[in-house]
């Protein structure tokens, strides 16, 4: 599998494939050129979803296919997500995109801990997945293939976002400006997620196509501080531009907006504090989405000059 | 979801962590009765879901049942930070030798639950962390391996505690971690955890938060505590406008009209989804606009849900115009939202072209949506107009 999470040869499965949203997601990914080798819904063995064979279990699928797929997109109800993710990890799958939202935090912590123990990576939960424009997508990110093609043009900027929808808005803006997107990752909006900005940075760092990073951030959590620390401690070649939404929340502590992890509980959670942390680390914080391409250009220009 | 102190104490007792004698009183007479059964001096504490109750006069002491009655009367009538008390907690005033802090929270970076322990209890733990970092012990524990006491022991020992204190504190912190996991808490703390003069330990005050997502599977505990499904326990009580917003969302399962929150401005917002709404609300304020509300539509809402939400916003006193805006959509259909918002205007007797300051939802089915909007003369834009620019145009129209 590619260093940058997915490439044209990446094979994956969809757990919960017979659900309404999962059927759409399967269609979208196949149309985009992704290789979906099977799906799992307990009790539905023998069916097909857009030509993709359905099995009762991941183990059954692995046996029938004769190999362990590279990844799994998990889109089952919150009550069953932990079981499905454990099943995928124990079958040897190394990349798991969890689409499901409203999963209790303890379950998320368990899934993430098991993934760490087994050397697997989780993206999400509460995310839309990964897209490498023009190559493959894994998850509902960007929507139907023709819409995804419109918003995501191949290019040089890596995008990471706590909001699925804003991943597309930002990528569309970068694409319209001619910069394009190398890989975009919807990392998820929960308080605990499988892969944070700082944890994905080394992948972008190693990806030759990526020349700059844009992140979308929100109040709540310590993920931005972790990124600022990573940037300060590592001599990254990649300039970063950030956009911070939810600034109004600083005046409303204890109230949750946007995503499950988006809440101001302490000073470090506020937009103001995060903007300060990011700026100190040399990350430019954009005031508006529309400014982002010019800020990326300016940083790239400066990097080249230096 | 936040618990009252009396509920948190009940959870501790359920898990065999010792708590001071006492109970919740809803009237001054009940307070006197509890004080009489406790016998001896008591402390009376207002049961509110907000901080600063000591400073506000929500905590009083009493030596006799009669004094307890008077103290309870004063506390029950006292509003703190806009909250009226649920009742007054009457507890035995135990002779304390030393105060400790015991807590369990999540560490979002390590992605594990974490013990926090200090031998400086009774004050704000953030303050201890800043001024006396050597008096705080921390340590993560596994969510996959079986729960073990030694993790708690290591944390307590790390602040220099040994002897029988260590052996008595370990099961308390360990049980606190176990209940944190068992009941899907995001915070469980005992502060202070008191060492009494006889050398035993007892929880004097406790604070717990349960994750909202876990409420369905924690029904048994919630029923036992008497927490009703409709109690949101948010930082502030929901307004009528917000309750109606929730009703509109609940009656139709198609799509989401979530997080409807009231503000006092003149520009109504029909916005979505999670990240888009955060961005757009900021954008309106940045351009000097005064939002009348916040909301998050998404997940492909039906015409009727979009219509009912729009009607709610339009009917709010002081709302001059509405702005209908989202980031690029791939699941939600532009034409369906367009139909819903226009229907709401027409049914309320308004001209959509007049009431809708701007419609900026690019994405799925946008051509069909834009056709409908142009038929009604509503100003709309596609993705070439940024979210901030759309917000600016809306603000300009309301001001004009």
JSON list of N, CA, C and O in Angstrom, two decimals, chain B residues 308-344:
[
{"chain": "B", "resi": 308, "resn": "UNK", "atom": "N", "xyz": [-40.10, 23.80, 7.80]},
{"chain": "B", "resi": 308, "resn": "UNK", "atom": "CA", "xyz": [-40.48, 24.06, 9.20]},
{"chain": "B", "resi": 308, "resn": "UNK", "atom": "C", "xyz": [-39.40, 24.80, 9.97]},
{"chain": "B", "resi": 308, "resn": "UNK", "atom": "O", "xyz": [-39.69, 25.69, 10.77]},
{"chain": "B", "resi": 309, "resn": "UNK", "atom": "N", "xyz": [-38.14, 24.46, 9.72]},
{"chain": "B", "resi": 309, "resn": "UNK", "atom": "CA", "xyz": [-37.05, 25.17, 10.37]},
{"chain": "B", "resi": 309, "resn": "UNK", "atom": "C", "xyz": [-37.04, 26.63, 9.92]},
{"chain": "B", "resi": 309, "resn": "UNK", "atom": "O", "xyz": [-36.89, 27.54, 10.74]},
{"chain": "B", "resi": 310, "resn": "UNK", "atom": "N", "xyz": [-37.21, 26.84, 8.62]},
{"chain": "B", "resi": 310, "resn": "UNK", "atom": "CA", "xyz": [-37.21, 28.21, 8.09]},
{"chain": "B", "resi": 310, "resn": "UNK", "atom": "C", "xyz": [-38.37, 29.02, 8.68]},
{"chain": "B", "resi": 310, "resn": "UNK", "atom": "O", "xyz": [-38.21, 30.19, 9.03]},
{"chain": "B", "resi": 311, "resn": "UNK", "atom": "N", "xyz": [-39.53, 28.39, 8.80]},
{"chain": "B", "resi": 311, "resn": "UNK", "atom": "CA", "xyz": [-40.69, 29.07, 9.40]},
{"chain": "B", "resi": 311, "resn": "UNK", "atom": "C", "xyz": [-40.39, 29.48, 10.83]},
{"chain": "B", "resi": 311, "resn": "UNK", "atom": "O", "xyz": [-40.74, 30.59, 11.27]},
{"chain": "B", "resi": 312, "resn": "UNK", "atom": "N", "xyz": [-39.75, 28.57, 11.57]},
{"chain": "B", "resi": 312, "resn": "UNK", "atom": "CA", "xyz": [-39.40, 28.87, 12.97]},
{"chain": "B", "resi": 312, "resn": "UNK", "atom": "C", "xyz": [-38.50, 30.10, 13.02]},
{"chain": "B", "resi": 312, "resn": "UNK", "atom": "O", "xyz": [-38.72, 31.02, 13.82]},
{"chain": "B", "resi": 313, "resn": "UNK", "atom": "N", "xyz": [-37.50, 30.12, 12.16]},
{"chain": "B", "resi": 313, "resn": "UNK", "atom": "CA", "xyz": [-36.53, 31.24, 12.17]},
{"chain": "B", "resi": 313, "resn": "UNK", "atom": "C", "xyz": [-37.22, 32.53, 11.73]},
{"chain": "B", "resi": 313, "resn": "UNK", "atom": "O", "xyz": [-37.05, 33.59, 12.35]},
{"chain": "B", "resi": 314, "resn": "UNK", "atom": "N", "xyz": [-38.04, 32.44, 10.68]},
{"chain": "B", "resi": 314, "resn": "UNK", "atom": "CA", "xyz": [-38.73, 33.64, 10.17]},
{"chain": "B", "resi": 314, "resn": "UNK", "atom": "C", "xyz": [-39.73, 34.20, 11.18]},
{"chain": "B", "resi": 314, "resn": "UNK", "atom": "O", "xyz": [-40.02, 35.39, 11.19]},
{"chain": "B", "resi": 315, "resn": "UNK", "atom": "N", "xyz": [-40.28, 33.32, 12.02]},
{"chain": "B", "resi": 315, "resn": "UNK", "atom": "CA", "xyz": [-41.30, 33.76, 12.98]},
{"chain": "B", "resi": 315, "resn": "UNK", "atom": "C", "xyz": [-40.70, 34.36, 14.24]},
{"chain": "B", "resi": 315, "resn": "UNK", "atom": "O", "xyz": [-41.43, 34.88, 15.09]},
{"chain": "B", "resi": 316, "resn": "UNK", "atom": "N", "xyz": [-39.39, 34.26, 14.37]},
{"chain": "B", "resi": 316, "resn": "UNK", "atom": "CA", "xyz": [-38.75, 34.77, 15.58]},
{"chain": "B", "resi": 316, "resn": "UNK", "atom": "C", "xyz": [-38.82, 36.30, 15.57]},
{"chain": "B", "resi": 316, "resn": "UNK", "atom": "O", "xyz": [-38.46, 36.93, 14.57]},
{"chain": "B", "resi": 317, "resn": "UNK", "atom": "N", "xyz": [-39.32, 36.89, 16.66]},
{"chain": "B", "resi": 317, "resn": "UNK", "atom": "CA", "xyz": [-39.43, 38.35, 16.70]},
{"chain": "B", "resi": 317, "resn": "UNK", "atom": "C", "xyz": [-38.09, 39.02, 16.41]},
{"chain": "B", "resi": 317, "resn": "UNK", "atom": "O", "xyz": [-37.06, 38.57, 16.89]},
{"chain": "B", "resi": 318, "resn": "UNK", "atom": "N", "xyz": [-38.14, 40.07, 15.58]},
{"chain": "B", "resi": 318, "resn": "UNK", "atom": "CA", "xyz": [-36.91, 40.81, 15.28]},
{"chain": "B", "resi": 318, "resn": "UNK", "atom": "C", "xyz": [-36.16, 40.33, 14.06]},
{"chain": "B", "resi": 318, "resn": "UNK", "atom": "O", "xyz": [-35.22, 40.98, 13.61]},
{"chain": "B", "resi": 319, "resn": "UNK", "atom": "N", "xyz": [-36.58, 39.17, 13.50]},
{"chain": "B", "resi": 319, "resn": "UNK", "atom": "CA", "xyz": [-35.88, 38.67, 12.32]},
{"chain": "B", "resi": 319, "resn": "UNK", "atom": "C", "xyz": [-36.36, 39.42, 11.07]},
{"chain": "B", "resi": 319, "resn": "UNK", "atom": "O", "xyz": [-37.54, 39.42, 10.76]},
{"chain": "B", "resi": 320, "resn": "UNK", "atom": "N", "xyz": [-35.42, 40.03, 10.39]},
{"chain": "B", "resi": 320, "resn": "UNK", "atom": "CA", "xyz": [-35.70, 40.87, 9.25]},
{"chain": "B", "resi": 320, "resn": "UNK", "atom": "C", "xyz": [-35.63, 40.05, 7.96]},
{"chain": "B", "resi": 320, "resn": "UNK", "atom": "O", "xyz": [-36.55, 40.02, 7.15]},
{"chain": "B", "resi": 321, "resn": "UNK", "atom": "N", "xyz": [-34.53, 39.36, 7.80]},
{"chain": "B", "resi": 321, "resn": "UNK", "atom": "CA", "xyz": [-34.32, 38.51, 6.62]},
{"chain": "B", "resi": 321, "resn": "UNK", "atom": "C", "xyz": [-33.60, 37.24, 7.06]},
{"chain": "B", "resi": 321, "resn": "UNK", "atom": "O", "xyz": [-33.08, 37.17, 8.17]},
{"chain": "B", "resi": 322, "resn": "UNK", "atom": "N", "xyz": [-33.56, 36.25, 6.15]},
{"chain": "B", "resi": 322, "resn": "UNK", "atom": "CA", "xyz": [-32.77, 35.05, 6.44]},
{"chain": "B", "resi": 322, "resn": "UNK", "atom": "C", "xyz": [-31.69, 34.87, 5.38]},
{"chain": "B", "resi": 322, "resn": "UNK", "atom": "O", "xyz": [-31.84, 35.31, 4.24]},
{"chain": "B", "resi": 323, "resn": "UNK", "atom": "N", "xyz": [-30.61, 34.23, 5.79]},
{"chain": "B", "resi": 323, "resn": "UNK", "atom": "CA", "xyz": [-29.56, 33.83, 4.85]},
{"chain": "B", "resi": 323, "resn": "UNK", "atom": "C", "xyz": [-29.52, 32.31, 4.84]},
{"chain": "B", "resi": 323, "resn": "UNK", "atom": "O", "xyz": [-29.49, 31.69, 5.90]},
{"chain": "B", "resi": 324, "resn": "UNK", "atom": "N", "xyz": [-29.57, 31.72, 3.64]},
{"chain": "B", "resi": 324, "resn": "UNK", "atom": "CA", "xyz": [-29.56, 30.26, 3.51]},
{"chain": "B", "resi": 324, "resn": "UNK", "atom": "C", "xyz": [-28.21, 29.88, 2.91]},
{"chain": "B", "resi": 324, "resn": "UNK", "atom": "O", "xyz": [-27.94, 30.17, 1.74]},
{"chain": "B", "resi": 325, "resn": "UNK", "atom": "N", "xyz": [-27.34, 29.31, 3.73]},
{"chain": "B", "resi": 325, "resn": "UNK", "atom": "CA", "xyz": [-25.96, 29.11, 3.27]},
{"chain": "B", "resi": 325, "resn": "UNK", "atom": "C", "xyz": [-25.40, 27.79, 3.79]},
{"chain": "B", "resi": 325, "resn": "UNK", "atom": "O", "xyz": [-25.67, 27.39, 4.91]},
{"chain": "B", "resi": 326, "resn": "UNK", "atom": "N", "xyz": [-24.61, 27.16, 2.95]},
{"chain": "B", "resi": 326, "resn": "UNK", "atom": "CA", "xyz": [-23.88, 25.95, 3.37]},
{"chain": "B", "resi": 326, "resn": "UNK", "atom": "C", "xyz": [-22.57, 25.87, 2.61]},
{"chain": "B", "resi": 326, "resn": "UNK", "atom": "O", "xyz": [-22.41, 26.52, 1.58]},
{"chain": "B", "resi": 327, "resn": "UNK", "atom": "N", "xyz": [-21.66, 25.05, 3.11]},
{"chain": "B", "resi": 327, "resn": "UNK", "atom": "CA", "xyz": [-20.49, 24.69, 2.33]},
{"chain": "B", "resi": 327, "resn": "UNK", "atom": "C", "xyz": [-20.97, 23.72, 1.25]},
{"chain": "B", "resi": 327, "resn": "UNK", "atom": "O", "xyz": [-22.10, 23.25, 1.29]},
{"chain": "B", "resi": 328, "resn": "UNK", "atom": "N", "xyz": [-20.10, 23.42, 0.28]},
{"chain": "B", "resi": 328, "resn": "UNK", "atom": "CA", "xyz": [-20.48, 22.55, -0.84]},
{"chain": "B", "resi": 328, "resn": "UNK", "atom": "C", "xyz": [-21.08, 21.24, -0.32]},
{"chain": "B", "resi": 328, "resn": "UNK", "atom": "O", "xyz": [-20.50, 20.59, 0.54]},
{"chain": "B", "resi": 329, "resn": "UNK", "atom": "N", "xyz": [-22.26, 20.90, -0.83]},
{"chain": "B", "resi": 329, "resn": "UNK", "atom": "CA", "xyz": [-22.94, 19.70, -0.35]},
{"chain": "B", "resi": 329, "resn": "UNK", "atom": "C", "xyz": [-22.79, 18.55, -1.35]},
{"chain": "B", "resi": 329, "resn": "UNK", "atom": "O", "xyz": [-22.74, 18.77, -2.56]},
{"chain": "B", "resi": 330, "resn": "UNK", "atom": "N", "xyz": [-22.71, 17.32, -0.82]},
{"chain": "B", "resi": 330, "resn": "UNK", "atom": "CA", "xyz": [-22.66, 16.18, -1.72]},
{"chain": "B", "resi": 330, "resn": "UNK", "atom": "C", "xyz": [-23.77, 15.18, -1.40]},
{"chain": "B", "resi": 330, "resn": "UNK", "atom": "O", "xyz": [-24.12, 14.35, -2.22]},
{"chain": "B", "resi": 331, "resn": "UNK", "atom": "N", "xyz": [-24.34, 15.30, -0.21]},
{"chain": "B", "resi": 331, "resn": "UNK", "atom": "CA", "xyz": [-25.40, 14.40, 0.21]},
{"chain": "B", "resi": 331, "resn": "UNK", "atom": "C", "xyz": [-26.73, 15.16, 0.23]},
{"chain": "B", "resi": 331, "resn": "UNK", "atom": "O", "xyz": [-27.72, 14.77, -0.39]},
{"chain": "B", "resi": 332, "resn": "UNK", "atom": "N", "xyz": [-26.75, 16.29, 0.92]},
{"chain": "B", "resi": 332, "resn": "UNK", "atom": "CA", "xyz": [-27.91, 17.17, 0.94]},
{"chain": "B", "resi": 332, "resn": "UNK", "atom": "C", "xyz": [-28.17, 17.69, -0.48]},
{"chain": "B", "resi": 332, "resn": "UNK", "atom": "O", "xyz": [-27.23, 18.01, -1.21]},
{"chain": "B", "resi": 333, "resn": "UNK", "atom": "N", "xyz": [-29.45, 17.76, -0.87]},
{"chain": "B", "resi": 333, "resn": "UNK", "atom": "CA", "xyz": [-29.78, 18.23, -2.22]},
{"chain": "B", "resi": 333, "resn": "UNK", "atom": "C", "xyz": [-30.16, 19.70, -2.22]},
{"chain": "B", "resi": 333, "resn": "UNK", "atom": "O", "xyz": [-31.07, 20.12, -1.50]},
{"chain": "B", "resi": 334, "resn": "UNK", "atom": "N", "xyz": [-29.49, 20.47, -3.06]},
{"chain": "B", "resi": 334, "resn": "UNK", "atom": "CA", "xyz": [-29.71, 21.91, -3.14]},
{"chain": "B", "resi": 334, "resn": "UNK", "atom": "C", "xyz": [-31.16, 22.23, -3.47]},
{"chain": "B", "resi": 334, "resn": "UNK", "atom": "O", "xyz": [-31.78, 23.11, -2.86]},
{"chain": "B", "resi": 335, "resn": "UNK", "atom": "N", "xyz": [-31.74, 21.48, -4.43]},
{"chain": "B", "resi": 335, "resn": "UNK", "atom": "CA", "xyz": [-33.10, 21.80, -4.88]},
{"chain": "B", "resi": 335, "resn": "UNK", "atom": "C", "xyz": [-34.13, 21.58, -3.78]},
{"chain": "B", "resi": 335, "resn": "UNK", "atom": "O", "xyz": [-35.11, 22.31, -3.66]},
{"chain": "B", "resi": 336, "resn": "UNK", "atom": "N", "xyz": [-33.88, 20.56, -2.93]},
{"chain": "B", "resi": 336, "resn": "UNK", "atom": "CA", "xyz": [-34.84, 20.26, -1.86]},
{"chain": "B", "resi": 336, "resn": "UNK", "atom": "C", "xyz": [-34.82, 21.36, -0.80]},
{"chain": "B", "resi": 336, "resn": "UNK", "atom": "O", "xyz": [-35.86, 21.82, -0.32]},
{"chain": "B", "resi": 337, "resn": "UNK", "atom": "N", "xyz": [-33.62, 21.82, -0.44]},
{"chain": "B", "resi": 337, "resn": "UNK", "atom": "CA", "xyz": [-33.52, 22.92, 0.52]},
{"chain": "B", "resi": 337, "resn": "UNK", "atom": "C", "xyz": [-34.17, 24.18, -0.08]},
{"chain": "B", "resi": 337, "resn": "UNK", "atom": "O", "xyz": [-34.91, 24.90, 0.60]},
{"chain": "B", "resi": 338, "resn": "UNK", "atom": "N", "xyz": [-33.90, 24.43, -1.35]},
{"chain": "B", "resi": 338, "resn": "UNK", "atom": "CA", "xyz": [-34.47, 25.60, -2.02]},
{"chain": "B", "resi": 338, "resn": "UNK", "atom": "C", "xyz": [-36.01, 25.56, -1.95]},
{"chain": "B", "resi": 338, "resn": "UNK", "atom": "O", "xyz": [-36.66, 26.55, -1.60]},
{"chain": "B", "resi": 339, "resn": "UNK", "atom": "N", "xyz": [-36.58, 24.41, -2.26]},
{"chain": "B", "resi": 339, "resn": "UNK", "atom": "CA", "xyz": [-38.04, 24.26, -2.18]},
{"chain": "B", "resi": 339, "resn": "UNK", "atom": "C", "xyz": [-38.55, 24.54, -0.76]},
{"chain": "B", "resi": 339, "resn": "UNK", "atom": "O", "xyz": [-39.55, 25.23, -0.58]},
{"chain": "B", "resi": 340, "resn": "UNK", "atom": "N", "xyz": [-37.84, 23.98, 0.21]},
{"chain": "B", "resi": 340, "resn": "UNK", "atom": "CA", "xyz": [-38.28, 24.12, 1.61]},
{"chain": "B", "resi": 340, "resn": "UNK", "atom": "C", "xyz": [-38.28, 25.57, 2.06]},
{"chain": "B", "resi": 340, "resn": "UNK", "atom": "O", "xyz": [-39.25, 26.04, 2.68]},
{"chain": "B", "resi": 341, "resn": "UNK", "atom": "N", "xyz": [-37.22, 26.31, 1.78]},
{"chain": "B", "resi": 341, "resn": "UNK", "atom": "CA", "xyz": [-37.15, 27.69, 2.27]},
{"chain": "B", "resi": 341, "resn": "UNK", "atom": "C", "xyz": [-38.13, 28.60, 1.54]},
{"chain": "B", "resi": 341, "resn": "UNK", "atom": "O", "xyz": [-38.73, 29.50, 2.14]},
{"chain": "B", "resi": 342, "resn": "UNK", "atom": "N", "xyz": [-38.33, 28.33, 0.23]},
{"chain": "B", "resi": 342, "resn": "UNK", "atom": "CA", "xyz": [-39.29, 29.14, -0.53]},
{"chain": "B", "resi": 342, "resn": "UNK", "atom": "C", "xyz": [-40.72, 28.87, -0.03]},
{"chain": "B", "resi": 342, "resn": "UNK", "atom": "O", "xyz": [-41.52, 29.79, 0.18]},
{"chain": "B", "resi": 343, "resn": "UNK", "atom": "N", "xyz": [-41.00, 27.60, 0.19]},
{"chain": "B", "resi": 343, "resn": "UNK", "atom": "CA", "xyz": [-42.33, 27.21, 0.68]},
{"chain": "B", "resi": 343, "resn": "UNK", "atom": "C", "xyz": [-42.63, 27.92, 2.01]},
{"chain": "B", "resi": 343, "resn": "UNK", "atom": "O", "xyz": [-43.74, 28.42, 2.22]},
{"chain": "B", "resi": 344, "resn": "UNK", "atom": "N", "xyz": [-41.63, 27.97, 2.89]},
{"chain": "B", "resi": 344, "resn": "UNK", "atom": "CA", "xyz": [-41.82, 28.61, 4.19]},
{"chain": "B", "resi": 344, "resn": "UNK", "atom": "C", "xyz": [-42.17, 30.09, 4.01]},
{"chain": "B", "resi": 344, "resn": "UNK", "atom": "O", "xyz": [-43.11, 30.60, 4.64]}
]
